[in-house]
mmCIF file of C-alpha atoms in Angstrom:
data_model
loop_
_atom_site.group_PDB
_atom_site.id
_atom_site.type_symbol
_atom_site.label_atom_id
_atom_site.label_comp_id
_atom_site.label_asym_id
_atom_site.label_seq_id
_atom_site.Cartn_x
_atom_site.Cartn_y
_atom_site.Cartn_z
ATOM 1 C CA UNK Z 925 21.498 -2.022 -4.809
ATOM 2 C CA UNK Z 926 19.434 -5.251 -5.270
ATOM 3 C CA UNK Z 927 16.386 -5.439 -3.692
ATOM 4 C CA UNK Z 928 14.247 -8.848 -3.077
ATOM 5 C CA UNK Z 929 10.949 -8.994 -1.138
ATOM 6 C CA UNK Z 930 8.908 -12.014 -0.084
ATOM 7 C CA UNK Z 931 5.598 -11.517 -1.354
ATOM 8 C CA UNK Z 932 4.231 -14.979 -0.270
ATOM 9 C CA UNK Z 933 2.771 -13.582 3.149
ATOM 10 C CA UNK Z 934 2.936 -10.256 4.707
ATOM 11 C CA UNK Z 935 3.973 -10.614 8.629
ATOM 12 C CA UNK Z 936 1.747 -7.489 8.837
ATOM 13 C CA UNK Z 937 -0.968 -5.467 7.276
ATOM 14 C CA UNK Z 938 -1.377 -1.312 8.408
ATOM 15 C CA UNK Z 939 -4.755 -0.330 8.038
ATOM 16 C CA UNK Z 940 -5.471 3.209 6.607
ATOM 17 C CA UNK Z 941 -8.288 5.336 4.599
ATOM 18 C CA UNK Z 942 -8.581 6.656 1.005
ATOM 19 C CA UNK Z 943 -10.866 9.169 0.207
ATOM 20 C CA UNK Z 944 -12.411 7.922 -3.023
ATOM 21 C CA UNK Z 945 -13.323 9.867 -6.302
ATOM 22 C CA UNK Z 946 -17.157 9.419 -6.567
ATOM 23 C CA UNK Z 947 -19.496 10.221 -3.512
ATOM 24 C CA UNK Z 948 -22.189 8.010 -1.465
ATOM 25 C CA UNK Z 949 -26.193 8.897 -1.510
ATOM 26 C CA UNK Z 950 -25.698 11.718 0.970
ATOM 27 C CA UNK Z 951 -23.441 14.004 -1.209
ATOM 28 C CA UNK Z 952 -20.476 12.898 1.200
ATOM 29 C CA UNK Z 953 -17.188 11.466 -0.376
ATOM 30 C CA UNK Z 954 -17.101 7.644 -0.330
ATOM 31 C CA UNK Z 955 -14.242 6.685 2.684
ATOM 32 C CA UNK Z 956 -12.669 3.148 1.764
ATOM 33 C CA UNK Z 957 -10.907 1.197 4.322
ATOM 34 C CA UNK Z 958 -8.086 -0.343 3.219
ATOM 35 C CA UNK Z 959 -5.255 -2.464 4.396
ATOM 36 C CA UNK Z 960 -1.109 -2.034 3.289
ATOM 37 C CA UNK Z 961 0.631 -4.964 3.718
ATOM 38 C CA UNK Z 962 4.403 -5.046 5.124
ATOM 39 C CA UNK Z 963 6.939 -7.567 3.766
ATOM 40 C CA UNK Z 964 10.277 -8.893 4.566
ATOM 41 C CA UNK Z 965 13.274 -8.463 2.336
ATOM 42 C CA UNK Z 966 16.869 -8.410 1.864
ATOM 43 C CA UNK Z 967 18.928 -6.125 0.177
ATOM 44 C CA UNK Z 968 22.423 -6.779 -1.483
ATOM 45 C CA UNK Z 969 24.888 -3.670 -1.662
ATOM 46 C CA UNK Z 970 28.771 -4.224 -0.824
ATOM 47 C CA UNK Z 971 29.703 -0.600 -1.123
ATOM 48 C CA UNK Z 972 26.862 0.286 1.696
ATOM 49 C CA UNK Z 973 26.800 -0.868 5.345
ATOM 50 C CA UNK Z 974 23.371 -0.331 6.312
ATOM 51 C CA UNK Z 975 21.779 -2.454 9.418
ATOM 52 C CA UNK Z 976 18.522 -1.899 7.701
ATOM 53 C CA UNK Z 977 16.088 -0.353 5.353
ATOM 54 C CA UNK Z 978 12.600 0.448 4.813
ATOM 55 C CA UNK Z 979 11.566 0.882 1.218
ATOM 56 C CA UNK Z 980 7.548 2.577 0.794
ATOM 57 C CA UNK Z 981 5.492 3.330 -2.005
ATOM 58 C CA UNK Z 982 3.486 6.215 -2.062
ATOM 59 C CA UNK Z 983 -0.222 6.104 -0.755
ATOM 60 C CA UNK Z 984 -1.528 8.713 -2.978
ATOM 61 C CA UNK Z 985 -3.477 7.721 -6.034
ATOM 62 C CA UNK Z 986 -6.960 7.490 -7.321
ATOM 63 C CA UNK Z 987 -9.121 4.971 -6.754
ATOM 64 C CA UNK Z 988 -10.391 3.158 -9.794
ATOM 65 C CA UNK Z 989 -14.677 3.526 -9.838
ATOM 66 C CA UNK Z 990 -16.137 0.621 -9.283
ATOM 67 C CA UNK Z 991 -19.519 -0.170 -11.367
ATOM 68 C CA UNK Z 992 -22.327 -2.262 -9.208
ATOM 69 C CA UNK Z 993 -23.829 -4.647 -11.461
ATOM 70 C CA UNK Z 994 -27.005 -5.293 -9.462
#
C-alpha cells in the first residue's frame, strides 16, 4: 500500500493537552496546549477495495524541556 499525504495545509487542526515532564512554580505539572493537524491523502492498493482510511500516529511521547533564555 502506497500512501501520499498533502502536507502543504491541513483542512483541520484537533486541539488536545500533553502533560509535560518538568513542573510550573506551584509544584503542579506544566499542561501544554497543543494542536494535531489533519491532512488529506490518497492511498494506492489494487488488491484492497477500501472507500477510505484514516492513518494516526500515536500521541504519546515526551515533551522535549524547553530552556528560557531570559
Amino acid at each position: 500500500m502506497k500512501i501520499t499525504v498533502d502536507e502543504i495545509e491541513p483542512i483541520e487542526r484537533y486541539s488536545y493537552l500533553e502533560v509535560g515532564t518538568g513542573q510550573a512554580n506551584n509544584g503542579k505539572p506544566i499542561i501544554i496546549h497543543k494542536e494535531l493537524p489533519i491532512y488529506l491523502g490518497e492511498f494506492e492498493n489494487e488488491k484492497a477495495n477500501i472507500d477510505f482510511l484514516i492513518v494516526c500516529s500515536d500521541l504519546q511521547g515526551a515533551i522535549e524541556k524547553t530552556v528560557n533564555t531570559n
